[in-house]
Amino acid sequence: MLGDVLKELDGLGLAELVKKKEVRPLELTEAAIQRAEAVNPELNAIIHKMYDKARQDAETVDLTRTFAGVPMLLKNITQEVKGEPINSGSRALQDYRSSTDSEYVRRLRKTGSVFIGQTNVPEFALMGITEPELYGPSRNPWNLGHTPGGSSGGSASAVAAGIVPIAGANDGGGSIRIPAAYCGLFGLKPTRGRVPVGPNLGRHWQGASVDHVLTKTVRDSAAMLDELVGYEKGAAFYTPRFDGSYLAELSKPLGKQKRFAFSVNSPLGTEVDPECIEAVMKTVRLLEEMGHEVEEVAAPVDGKKIANSYFTLYFGEVAASIALLEEVLGRKAKFGDVEPTTWVLGLLGKATSAEEFVLSIREWDKAAFTMETFHERYDFYVTPTTAFPPAKIGELEPSGAEKWLMNLAGKTGAGGLLKKAGIVDQLAEKSLLRTPFTQLANLTGQPAMSLPLHLTKDQLPSGVQFIAARGQEDKLFRLAAELEQTSLWVDVNRNPFMA
């Protein structure tokens, strides 16, 4: 049955069937729609359907394109399609529709992909879980009681459940890698500036956020990055040039005796679950067996400074998002327009000075220089992707006391008092307790990937993160291609939804 083919093959595999005329694009589109209708009620991965337009697009696909006729989902933030809603998980934007395609979407169209819908995100993509008040939680196909992560949680859930082989994602603090780790997928965050962010924008989150995809296979990610890269008018950042094909890199050997540094210690000094430690240690043993030199050494950066610099950005960007929201609403934003946590983050942004913001960006630059020097000695830096396996749905809800404090702060506008009370440090530690490893690469601009190399005793995926020097996605892809062939690689088709 075509539904089974959809689940089993990756994007390039499906495109090959189309090019051989063994299946028509419309048939693939209908199979993906049928699969979505069957499983999405349980997963809540898709929050906006584009079925009729997808059927039309499938009839006019250029069969010579790389992903000709392959059904795909887009993330419901920044990945804009003209005339379609883009509400970023916020009730305040639920009636807003895009006036143009984003450049990311324009390039995806040229691949021959067919967009069947948009995926669930936490409000403004702010969380490492996907539980927005507007749409409710997305669920993990490995265990419906657990989160698929965030902020690209809906995309990860859909790919892991076999609705589509590829889904749009972006990563401003781990939002590709965290869901990849939780759902047993491959997730690469490219080098800062590698993927377009326009039109009319030169950066997202000061360059911390980069768009790409979540996939079942390494080759789909590589082939898609080949399609997405290229000059963009108005882009804010220079990216080290790569003149080859990322897909072609997969057939090249990584080479012997690469130097790996690894650490299983949280950069915040907080707890790391034994399962996440074991994921790295198994990988280390395999790398040594493969003939590589592996040394336990932590990245030479101050983890707490990195976290605080990240949150300074975070607060400022939320405050700016709320200010832009006012343009859409045509009035002053008020408490209740957005979720309480979002509102409080915005208050903290308003209480953050321009001086603090500039100093935090300088901290990024220091860390970037330090890591460039670090990679003169080490080819790769290895950590757990996350400090804990996937949380249960609702487990990370604010406590009653925290909700009371947020409501009080929201109604009184007491962002400055929250800062003076030390709430920023507390918030940083609590928010990053489960995901302290991913933000570094966002702030330094390095490429980083999560590989599905471990299943916990509860049969939940746990990822291993690899970071390389800026511009070296090719090395990451070669490494991933080799590890994909080993016994450690977790087969996403083992999850209950693929049975």
GROMACS .gro file of C-alpha atoms in nm:
model
  499
    1MET     CA    1   0.000   0.000   0.000
    2LEU     CA    2   0.114   0.356  -0.072
    3GLY     CA    3   0.064   0.449   0.292
    4ASP     CA    4   0.328   0.196   0.392
    5VAL     CA    5   0.565   0.330   0.126
    6LEU     CA    6   0.512   0.682   0.264
    7LYS     CA    7   0.613   0.564   0.611
    8GLU     CA    8   0.909   0.355   0.501
    9LEU     CA    9   1.084   0.576   0.245
   10ASP     CA   10   1.256   0.908   0.296
   11GLY     CA   11   1.198   1.213   0.080
   12LEU     CA   12   1.457   1.127  -0.183
   13GLY     CA   13   1.321   0.775  -0.200
   14LEU     CA   14   0.968   0.902  -0.267
   15ALA     CA   15   1.097   1.151  -0.526
   16GLU     CA   16   1.273   0.866  -0.706
   17LEU     CA   17   0.941   0.679  -0.738
   18VAL     CA   18   0.786   0.993  -0.884
   19LYS     CA   19   1.067   1.042  -1.136
   20LYS     CA   20   1.037   0.678  -1.245
   21LYS     CA   21   0.662   0.739  -1.282
   22GLU     CA   22   0.587   0.453  -1.046
   23VAL     CA   23   0.368   0.691  -0.846
   24ARG     CA   24   0.213   1.028  -0.923
   25PRO     CA   25   0.265   1.334  -0.700
   26LEU     CA   26  -0.109   1.356  -0.639
   27GLU     CA   27  -0.111   0.998  -0.514
   28LEU     CA   28   0.164   1.081  -0.264
   29THR     CA   29  -0.023   1.392  -0.157
   30GLU     CA   30  -0.343   1.195  -0.100
   31ALA     CA   31  -0.152   0.929   0.095
   32ALA     CA   32  -0.001   1.195   0.322
   33ILE     CA   33  -0.341   1.357   0.375
   34GLN     CA   34  -0.495   1.020   0.457
   35ARG     CA   35  -0.214   0.947   0.702
   36ALA     CA   36  -0.252   1.290   0.863
   37GLU     CA   37  -0.626   1.246   0.906
   38ALA     CA   38  -0.570   0.903   1.062
   39VAL     CA   39  -0.306   0.992   1.322
   40ASN     CA   40  -0.312   1.368   1.380
   41PRO     CA   41  -0.617   1.360   1.612
   42GLU     CA   42  -0.397   1.173   1.863
   43LEU     CA   43  -0.073   1.364   1.794
   44ASN     CA   44  -0.197   1.721   1.742
   45ALA     CA   45   0.106   1.784   1.522
   46ILE     CA   46  -0.078   1.969   1.240
   47ILE     CA   47  -0.279   2.278   1.330
   48HIS     CA   48  -0.360   2.412   0.982
   49LYS     CA   49  -0.452   2.204   0.677
   50MET     CA   50  -0.363   2.312   0.323
   51TYR     CA   51  -0.506   2.004   0.152
   52ASP     CA   52  -0.692   2.162  -0.141
   53LYS     CA   53  -0.398   2.381  -0.240
   54ALA     CA   54  -0.164   2.080  -0.200
   55ARG     CA   55  -0.377   1.879  -0.443
   56GLN     CA   56  -0.357   2.161  -0.695
   57ASP     CA   57   0.019   2.198  -0.652
   58ALA     CA   58   0.072   1.823  -0.689
   59GLU     CA   59  -0.079   1.833  -1.038
   60THR     CA   60   0.179   2.084  -1.164
   61VAL     CA   61   0.500   1.954  -1.004
   62ASP     CA   62   0.816   1.966  -1.214
   63LEU     CA   63   0.925   1.602  -1.210
   64THR     CA   64   1.291   1.693  -1.255
   65ARG     CA   65   1.314   1.863  -0.914
   66THR     CA   66   1.507   1.706  -0.626
   67PHE     CA   67   1.202   1.644  -0.407
   68ALA     CA   68   0.944   1.624  -0.686
   69GLY     CA   69   0.601   1.549  -0.541
   70VAL     CA   70   0.724   1.487  -0.187
   71PRO     CA   71   0.464   1.594   0.073
   72MET     CA   72   0.598   1.830   0.336
   73LEU     CA   73   0.479   2.034   0.635
   74LEU     CA   74   0.583   2.387   0.732
   75LYS     CA   75   0.635   2.522   1.082
   76ASN     CA   76   0.374   2.779   1.183
   77ILE     CA   77   0.625   3.056   1.248
   78THR     CA   78   0.841   3.251   0.996
   79GLN     CA   79   0.776   2.991   0.721
   80GLU     CA   80   0.512   3.203   0.552
   81VAL     CA   81   0.289   3.108   0.259
   82LYS     CA   82   0.101   3.388   0.087
   83GLY     CA   83  -0.265   3.395   0.187
   84GLU     CA   84  -0.225   3.134   0.463
   85PRO     CA   85  -0.246   3.204   0.837
   86ILE     CA   86   0.077   3.236   1.033
   87ASN     CA   87  -0.006   3.286   1.399
   88SER     CA   88   0.308   3.160   1.573
   89GLY     CA   89   0.100   2.967   1.824
   90SER     CA   90  -0.060   3.286   1.958
   91ARG     CA   91  -0.431   3.352   1.991
   92ALA     CA   92  -0.364   3.721   1.927
   93LEU     CA   93  -0.252   3.634   1.572
   94GLN     CA   94  -0.505   3.367   1.487
   95ASP     CA   95  -0.668   3.582   1.217
   96TYR     CA   96  -0.342   3.705   1.062
   97ARG     CA   97  -0.256   3.592   0.709
   98SER     CA   98   0.074   3.622   0.525
   99SER     CA   99   0.104   3.878   0.248
  100THR     CA  100   0.390   3.696   0.073
  101ASP     CA  101   0.591   3.374   0.071
  102SER     CA  102   0.903   3.381   0.287
  103GLU     CA  103   1.229   3.328   0.097
  104TYR     CA  104   1.266   2.993   0.274
  105VAL     CA  105   0.930   2.881   0.132
  106ARG     CA  106   1.016   3.015  -0.214
  107ARG     CA  107   1.325   2.798  -0.221
  108LEU     CA  108   1.138   2.495  -0.090
  109ARG     CA  109   0.884   2.533  -0.371
  110LYS     CA  110   1.167   2.506  -0.622
  111THR     CA  111   1.257   2.164  -0.482
  112GLY     CA  112   0.921   2.025  -0.596
  113SER     CA  113   0.794   1.975  -0.240
  114VAL     CA  114   0.417   1.988  -0.186
  115PHE     CA  115   0.300   2.165   0.132
  116ILE     CA  116   0.004   1.991   0.298
  117GLY     CA  117  -0.018   2.202   0.615
  118GLN     CA  118   0.145   2.378   0.908
  119THR     CA  119   0.267   2.234   1.236
  120ASN     CA  120   0.205   2.319   1.599
  121VAL     CA  121   0.445   2.549   1.789
  122PRO     CA  122   0.461   2.697   2.140
  123GLU     CA  123   0.364   3.062   2.144
  124PHE     CA  124   0.627   3.261   1.950
  125ALA     CA  125   0.840   2.941   1.947
  126LEU     CA  126   0.969   3.024   2.295
  127MET     CA  127   0.973   2.684   2.464
  128GLY     CA  128   1.152   2.351   2.439
  129ILE     CA  129   0.810   2.185   2.458
  130THR     CA  130   0.508   2.236   2.230
  131GLU     CA  131   0.206   2.302   2.452
  132PRO     CA  132   0.046   2.631   2.339
  133GLU     CA  133  -0.277   2.740   2.504
  134LEU     CA  134  -0.427   2.808   2.160
  135TYR     CA  135  -0.394   2.458   2.016
  136GLY     CA  136  -0.299   2.233   2.306
  137PRO     CA  137   0.000   2.000   2.326
  138SER     CA  138   0.163   1.807   2.046
  139ARG     CA  139   0.246   1.451   2.148
  140ASN     CA  140   0.541   1.222   2.094
  141PRO     CA  141   0.477   0.920   1.866
  142TRP     CA  142   0.707   0.710   2.086
  143ASN     CA  143   0.477   0.768   2.385
  144LEU     CA  144   0.171   0.993   2.369
  145GLY     CA  145   0.214   1.091   2.732
  146HIS     CA  146   0.541   1.269   2.652
  147THR     CA  147   0.639   1.584   2.467
  148PRO     CA  148   0.800   1.576   2.122
  149GLY     CA  149   1.003   1.879   2.234
  150GLY     CA  150   0.997   2.229   2.096
  151SER     CA  151   0.974   2.460   1.945
  152SER     CA  152   0.957   2.245   1.629
  153GLY     CA  153   0.761   1.982   1.820
  154GLY     CA  154   0.471   1.955   1.577
  155SER     CA  155   0.711   1.904   1.287
  156ALA     CA  156   0.905   1.635   1.473
  157SER     CA  157   0.588   1.454   1.577
  158ALA     CA  158   0.460   1.450   1.219
  159VAL     CA  159   0.784   1.316   1.070
  160ALA     CA  160   0.831   1.053   1.340
  161ALA     CA  161   0.473   0.934   1.286
  162GLY     CA  162   0.521   0.893   0.911
  163ILE     CA  163   0.285   1.168   0.793
  164VAL     CA  164   0.565   1.325   0.589
  165PRO     CA  165   0.936   1.243   0.557
  166ILE     CA  166   1.044   1.608   0.592
  167ALA     CA  167   0.904   1.904   0.786
  168GLY     CA  168   1.011   2.265   0.822
  169ALA     CA  169   1.184   2.364   1.144
  170ASN     CA  170   1.398   2.641   1.288
  171ASP     CA  171   1.641   2.663   1.575
  172GLY     CA  172   1.706   2.967   1.796
  173GLY     CA  173   1.819   2.781   2.107
  174GLY     CA  174   1.782   2.414   2.017
  175SER     CA  175   1.444   2.405   1.845
  176ILE     CA  176   1.557   2.166   1.570
  177ARG     CA  177   1.792   1.956   1.781
  178ILE     CA  178   1.572   1.912   2.090
  179PRO     CA  179   1.272   1.768   1.896
  180ALA     CA  180   1.509   1.555   1.688
  181ALA     CA  181   1.653   1.411   2.010
  182TYR     CA  182   1.311   1.344   2.161
  183CYS     CA  183   1.158   1.187   1.847
  184GLY     CA  184   1.447   0.979   1.711
  185LEU     CA  185   1.515   1.203   1.410
  186PHE     CA  186   1.810   1.370   1.242
  187GLY     CA  187   1.826   1.742   1.309
  188LEU     CA  188   2.090   1.984   1.184
  189LYS     CA  189   2.112   2.352   1.275
  190PRO     CA  190   2.316   2.511   0.995
  191THR     CA  191   2.581   2.779   1.035
  192ARG     CA  192   2.445   3.126   1.106
  193GLY     CA  193   2.347   3.292   0.777
  194ARG     CA  194   2.354   2.971   0.572
  195VAL     CA  195   1.976   2.962   0.511
  196PRO     CA  196   1.772   3.267   0.397
  197VAL     CA  197   1.547   3.455   0.641
  198GLY     CA  198   1.391   3.721   0.413
  199PRO     CA  199   1.224   3.899   0.258
  200ASN     CA  200   1.255   4.227   0.445
  201LEU     CA  201   1.461   4.069   0.722
  202GLY     CA  202   1.836   4.019   0.745
  203ARG     CA  203   1.837   3.815   1.066
  204HIS     CA  204   1.616   3.624   1.305
  205TRP     CA  205   1.689   3.660   1.676
  206GLN     CA  206   2.010   3.854   1.599
  207GLY     CA  207   2.129   3.558   1.395
  208ALA     CA  208   2.075   3.299   1.668
  209SER     CA  209   1.779   3.146   1.483
  210VAL     CA  210   1.830   2.950   1.160
  211ASP     CA  211   1.573   2.765   0.947
  212HIS     CA  212   1.616   2.414   0.812
  213VAL     CA  213   1.424   2.083   0.832
  214LEU     CA  214   1.368   1.775   1.045
  215THR     CA  215   1.415   1.444   0.865
  216LYS     CA  216   1.429   1.069   0.912
  217THR     CA  217   1.753   1.037   0.717
  218VAL     CA  218   2.080   1.225   0.689
  219ARG     CA  219   2.061   1.239   0.310
  220ASP     CA  220   1.727   1.423   0.306
  221SER     CA  221   1.871   1.694   0.530
  222ALA     CA  222   2.184   1.725   0.317
  223ALA     CA  223   1.991   1.740  -0.011
  224MET     CA  224   1.754   2.001   0.130
  225LEU     CA  225   2.040   2.219   0.253
  226ASP     CA  226   2.184   2.206  -0.100
  227GLU     CA  227   1.856   2.355  -0.221
  228LEU     CA  228   1.823   2.621   0.048
  229VAL     CA  229   2.169   2.781   0.044
  230GLY     CA  230   2.267   3.072  -0.175
  231TYR     CA  231   2.295   3.448  -0.181
  232GLU     CA  232   2.011   3.645  -0.026
  233LYS     CA  233   1.969   4.018  -0.074
  234GLY     CA  234   1.997   4.204   0.256
  235ALA     CA  235   2.134   3.912   0.456
  236ALA     CA  236   2.307   4.035   0.771
  237PHE     CA  237   2.575   3.769   0.809
  238TYR     CA  238   2.867   3.634   0.612
  239THR     CA  239   2.883   3.255   0.607
  240PRO     CA  240   3.201   3.064   0.519
  241ARG     CA  241   3.152   2.952   0.161
  242PHE     CA  242   3.101   2.591   0.062
  243ASP     CA  243   3.121   2.522  -0.311
  244GLY     CA  244   3.037   2.152  -0.311
  245SER     CA  245   2.724   1.946  -0.262
  246TYR     CA  246   2.629   1.841   0.089
  247LEU     CA  247   2.454   1.536  -0.052
  248ALA     CA  248   2.772   1.435  -0.236
  249GLU     CA  249   2.968   1.469   0.089
  250LEU     CA  250   2.782   1.170   0.231
  251SER     CA  251   2.968   0.932   0.005
  252LYS     CA  252   3.307   1.061   0.118
  253PRO     CA  253   3.479   0.896   0.415
  254LEU     CA  254   3.523   1.111   0.722
  255GLY     CA  255   3.880   0.993   0.750
  256LYS     CA  256   4.067   0.832   1.036
  257GLN     CA  257   4.185   0.980   1.363
  258LYS     CA  258   3.960   1.282   1.383
  259ARG     CA  259   3.982   1.456   1.718
  260PHE     CA  260   3.669   1.461   1.931
  261ALA     CA  261   3.621   1.648   2.258
  262PHE     CA  262   3.326   1.546   2.471
  263SER     CA  263   3.152   1.643   2.792
  264VAL     CA  264   2.851   1.502   2.976
  265ASN     CA  265   2.846   1.778   3.237
  266SER     CA  266   2.582   2.050   3.218
  267PRO     CA  267   2.741   2.390   3.145
  268LEU     CA  268   2.513   2.526   3.419
  269GLY     CA  269   2.637   2.275   3.675
  270THR     CA  270   2.292   2.116   3.691
  271GLU     CA  271   2.189   1.751   3.684
  272VAL     CA  272   2.220   1.531   3.374
  273ASP     CA  273   2.012   1.213   3.357
  274PRO     CA  274   2.213   0.886   3.345
  275GLU     CA  275   2.037   0.786   3.022
  276CYS     CA  276   2.165   1.099   2.848
  277ILE     CA  277   2.513   1.037   2.982
  278GLU     CA  278   2.501   0.678   2.860
  279ALA     CA  279   2.398   0.799   2.512
  280VAL     CA  280   2.723   0.996   2.489
  281MET     CA  281   2.943   0.730   2.646
  282LYS     CA  282   2.820   0.462   2.404
  283THR     CA  283   2.897   0.701   2.121
  284VAL     CA  284   3.243   0.774   2.259
  285ARG     CA  285   3.323   0.404   2.274
  286LEU     CA  286   3.208   0.360   1.914
  287LEU     CA  287   3.416   0.656   1.795
  288GLU     CA  288   3.724   0.507   1.961
  289GLU     CA  289   3.653   0.172   1.792
  290MET     CA  290   3.633   0.359   1.461
  291GLY     CA  291   3.990   0.480   1.517
  292HIS     CA  292   3.925   0.837   1.632
  293GLU     CA  293   4.095   1.021   1.916
  294VAL     CA  294   3.845   1.111   2.187
  295GLU     CA  295   3.918   1.327   2.489
  296GLU     CA  296   3.693   1.434   2.775
  297VAL     CA  297   3.719   1.812   2.785
  298ALA     CA  298   3.448   2.074   2.820
  299ALA     CA  299   3.410   2.370   2.587
  300PRO     CA  300   3.618   2.657   2.732
  301VAL     CA  301   3.326   2.896   2.779
  302ASP     CA  302   3.137   3.016   3.087
  303GLY     CA  303   2.807   2.828   3.071
  304LYS     CA  304   2.624   3.064   3.303
  305LYS     CA  305   2.736   3.369   3.105
  306ILE     CA  306   2.620   3.199   2.787
  307ALA     CA  307   2.281   3.125   2.947
  308ASN     CA  308   2.239   3.481   3.072
  309SER     CA  309   2.341   3.623   2.733
  310TYR     CA  310   2.089   3.395   2.568
  311PHE     CA  311   1.813   3.512   2.801
  312THR     CA  312   1.895   3.877   2.744
  313LEU     CA  313   1.830   3.810   2.375
  314TYR     CA  314   1.523   3.606   2.463
  315PHE     CA  315   1.366   3.882   2.672
  316GLY     CA  316   1.441   4.150   2.415
  317GLU     CA  317   1.301   3.948   2.126
  318VAL     CA  318   0.979   3.871   2.315
  319ALA     CA  319   0.933   4.239   2.397
  320ALA     CA  320   0.987   4.323   2.029
  321SER     CA  321   0.740   4.053   1.921
  322ILE     CA  322   0.473   4.200   2.145
  323ALA     CA  323   0.547   4.548   2.009
  324LEU     CA  324   0.507   4.417   1.652
  325LEU     CA  325   0.189   4.240   1.761
  326GLU     CA  326   0.043   4.582   1.838
  327GLU     CA  327   0.079   4.676   1.470
  328VAL     CA  328  -0.134   4.377   1.375
  329LEU     CA  329  -0.391   4.437   1.649
  330GLY     CA  330  -0.410   4.809   1.577
  331ARG     CA  331  -0.403   4.887   1.948
  332LYS     CA  332  -0.186   4.867   2.256
  333ALA     CA  333  -0.118   4.509   2.366
  334LYS     CA  334  -0.251   4.420   2.708
  335PHE     CA  335  -0.217   4.142   2.962
  336GLY     CA  336  -0.424   3.851   2.833
  337ASP     CA  337  -0.343   3.902   2.465
  338VAL     CA  338  -0.063   3.648   2.499
  339GLU     CA  339   0.008   3.367   2.744
  340PRO     CA  340   0.114   3.482   3.095
  341THR     CA  341   0.466   3.345   3.057
  342THR     CA  342   0.509   3.527   2.726
  343TRP     CA  343   0.382   3.851   2.877
  344VAL     CA  344   0.623   3.830   3.171
  345LEU     CA  345   0.914   3.757   2.936
  346GLY     CA  346   0.814   4.068   2.745
  347LEU     CA  347   0.814   4.272   3.066
  348LEU     CA  348   1.164   4.149   3.140
  349GLY     CA  349   1.262   4.257   2.789
  350LYS     CA  350   1.127   4.605   2.849
  351ALA     CA  351   1.325   4.618   3.172
  352THR     CA  352   1.645   4.521   2.986
  353SER     CA  353   1.862   4.814   2.885
  354ALA     CA  354   2.028   4.869   2.549
  355GLU     CA  355   2.359   4.850   2.735
  356GLU     CA  356   2.278   4.503   2.867
  357PHE     CA  357   2.172   4.389   2.521
  358VAL     CA  358   2.493   4.510   2.357
  359LEU     CA  359   2.707   4.354   2.629
  360SER     CA  360   2.531   4.022   2.579
  361ILE     CA  361   2.605   4.031   2.203
  362ARG     CA  362   2.969   4.097   2.285
  363GLU     CA  363   2.961   3.788   2.507
  364TRP     CA  364   2.845   3.591   2.201
  365ASP     CA  365   3.140   3.721   2.002
  366LYS     CA  366   3.386   3.626   2.275
  367ALA     CA  367   3.241   3.275   2.285
  368ALA     CA  368   3.256   3.250   1.905
  369PHE     CA  369   3.625   3.343   1.903
  370THR     CA  370   3.696   3.098   2.186
  371MET     CA  371   3.520   2.814   2.004
  372GLU     CA  372   3.699   2.885   1.677
  373THR     CA  373   4.026   2.845   1.866
  374PHE     CA  374   3.893   2.530   2.035
  375HIS     CA  375   3.817   2.376   1.695
  376GLU     CA  376   4.172   2.432   1.578
  377ARG     CA  377   4.249   2.140   1.810
  378TYR     CA  378   3.923   1.942   1.799
  379ASP     CA  379   3.720   1.857   1.489
  380PHE     CA  380   3.402   1.794   1.685
  381TYR     CA  381   3.256   1.873   2.026
  382VAL     CA  382   3.017   1.606   2.160
  383THR     CA  383   2.754   1.642   2.434
  384PRO     CA  384   2.411   1.506   2.514
  385THR     CA  385   2.155   1.695   2.308
  386THR     CA  386   1.938   1.730   2.617
  387ALA     CA  387   2.001   1.673   2.987
  388PHE     CA  388   1.688   1.461   3.030
  389PRO     CA  389   1.469   1.237   2.815
  390PRO     CA  390   1.134   1.381   2.700
  391ALA     CA  391   0.921   1.528   2.979
  392LYS     CA  392   0.564   1.420   3.033
  393ILE     CA  393   0.292   1.641   2.887
  394GLY     CA  394   0.213   1.912   3.145
  395GLU     CA  395   0.515   1.829   3.361
  396LEU     CA  396   0.681   2.163   3.294
  397GLU     CA  397   0.371   2.375   3.359
  398PRO     CA  398   0.443   2.664   3.599
  399SER     CA  399   0.359   2.587   3.961
  400GLY     CA  400   0.066   2.755   4.134
  401ALA     CA  401   0.302   3.002   4.305
  402GLU     CA  402   0.477   3.079   3.975
  403LYS     CA  403   0.144   3.138   3.802
  404TRP     CA  404   0.040   3.372   4.084
  405LEU     CA  405   0.365   3.566   4.054
  406MET     CA  406   0.335   3.589   3.674
  407ASN     CA  407  -0.022   3.712   3.695
  408LEU     CA  408   0.075   3.969   3.956
  409ALA     CA  409   0.372   4.088   3.749
  410GLY     CA  410   0.162   4.090   3.433
  411LYS     CA  411  -0.113   4.301   3.581
  412THR     CA  412   0.123   4.545   3.751
  413GLY     CA  413   0.391   4.560   3.479
  414ALA     CA  414   0.659   4.486   3.736
  415GLY     CA  415   0.936   4.369   3.502
  416GLY     CA  416   1.200   4.576   3.678
  417LEU     CA  417   1.107   4.434   4.017
  418LEU     CA  418   1.133   4.081   3.879
  419LYS     CA  419   1.487   4.154   3.761
  420LYS     CA  420   1.586   4.302   4.096
  421ALA     CA  421   1.445   3.998   4.274
  422GLY     CA  422   1.686   3.774   4.080
  423ILE     CA  423   1.407   3.611   3.883
  424VAL     CA  424   1.620   3.621   3.566
  425ASP     CA  425   1.885   3.385   3.704
  426GLN     CA  426   1.617   3.158   3.847
  427LEU     CA  427   1.427   3.154   3.521
  428ALA     CA  428   1.741   3.080   3.320
  429GLU     CA  429   1.837   2.784   3.537
  430LYS     CA  430   1.487   2.637   3.551
  431SER     CA  431   1.414   2.688   3.180
  432LEU     CA  432   1.745   2.538   3.068
  433LEU     CA  433   1.758   2.263   3.330
  434ARG     CA  434   1.648   2.004   3.074
  435THR     CA  435   1.819   2.161   2.771
  436PRO     CA  436   2.144   2.335   2.873
  437PHE     CA  437   2.362   2.209   2.586
  438THR     CA  438   2.208   2.352   2.270
  439GLN     CA  439   2.224   2.732   2.311
  440LEU     CA  440   2.603   2.761   2.268
  441ALA     CA  441   2.595   2.690   1.894
  442ASN     CA  442   2.317   2.944   1.842
  443LEU     CA  443   2.517   3.222   2.004
  444THR     CA  444   2.848   3.134   1.834
  445GLY     CA  445   2.685   3.068   1.497
  446GLN     CA  446   2.829   2.716   1.466
  447PRO     CA  447   2.658   2.426   1.290
  448ALA     CA  448   2.535   2.156   1.525
  449MET     CA  449   2.335   1.837   1.487
  450SER     CA  450   2.148   1.585   1.700
  451LEU     CA  451   2.178   1.217   1.610
  452PRO     CA  452   1.939   0.944   1.733
  453LEU     CA  453   2.191   0.716   1.901
  454HIS     CA  454   2.013   0.591   2.214
  455LEU     CA  455   1.683   0.453   2.339
  456THR     CA  456   1.613   0.475   2.712
  457LYS     CA  457   1.487   0.182   2.917
  458ASP     CA  458   1.141   0.337   2.871
  459GLN     CA  459   1.185   0.321   2.492
  460LEU     CA  460   1.217   0.696   2.447
  461PRO     CA  461   1.483   0.841   2.215
  462SER     CA  462   1.778   1.037   2.350
  463GLY     CA  463   2.001   1.232   2.113
  464VAL     CA  464   2.374   1.303   2.098
  465GLN     CA  465   2.485   1.648   1.984
  466PHE     CA  466   2.787   1.719   1.764
  467ILE     CA  467   2.916   2.073   1.707
  468ALA     CA  468   3.173   2.173   1.444
  469ALA     CA  469   3.349   2.495   1.350
  470ARG     CA  470   3.153   2.754   1.157
  471GLY     CA  471   3.097   2.662   0.794
  472GLN     CA  472   3.173   2.292   0.845
  473GLU     CA  473   2.836   2.132   0.785
  474ASP     CA  474   3.013   1.908   0.532
  475LYS     CA  475   3.214   1.744   0.811
  476LEU     CA  476   2.903   1.698   1.023
  477PHE     CA  477   2.719   1.533   0.733
  478ARG     CA  478   3.008   1.294   0.663
  479LEU     CA  479   3.020   1.194   1.029
  480ALA     CA  480   2.643   1.154   1.047
  481ALA     CA  481   2.640   0.936   0.734
  482GLU     CA  482   2.892   0.699   0.891
  483LEU     CA  483   2.710   0.681   1.226
  484GLU     CA  484   2.378   0.625   1.046
  485GLN     CA  485   2.514   0.288   0.933
  486THR     CA  486   2.603   0.169   1.284
  487SER     CA  487   2.402  -0.035   1.531
  488LEU     CA  488   2.361   0.267   1.762
  489TRP     CA  489   2.139   0.452   1.515
  490VAL     CA  490   1.779   0.438   1.636
  491ASP     CA  491   1.530   0.337   1.366
  492VAL     CA  492   1.240   0.581   1.391
  493ASN     CA  493   1.017   0.316   1.236
  494ARG     CA  494   1.032   0.130   1.568
  495ASN     CA  495   0.794   0.375   1.735
  496PRO     CA  496   0.434   0.255   1.791
  497PHE     CA  497   0.284   0.485   1.526
  498MET     CA  498   0.496   0.325   1.255
  499ALA     CA  499   0.399  -0.032   1.343
   0.00000   0.00000   0.00000
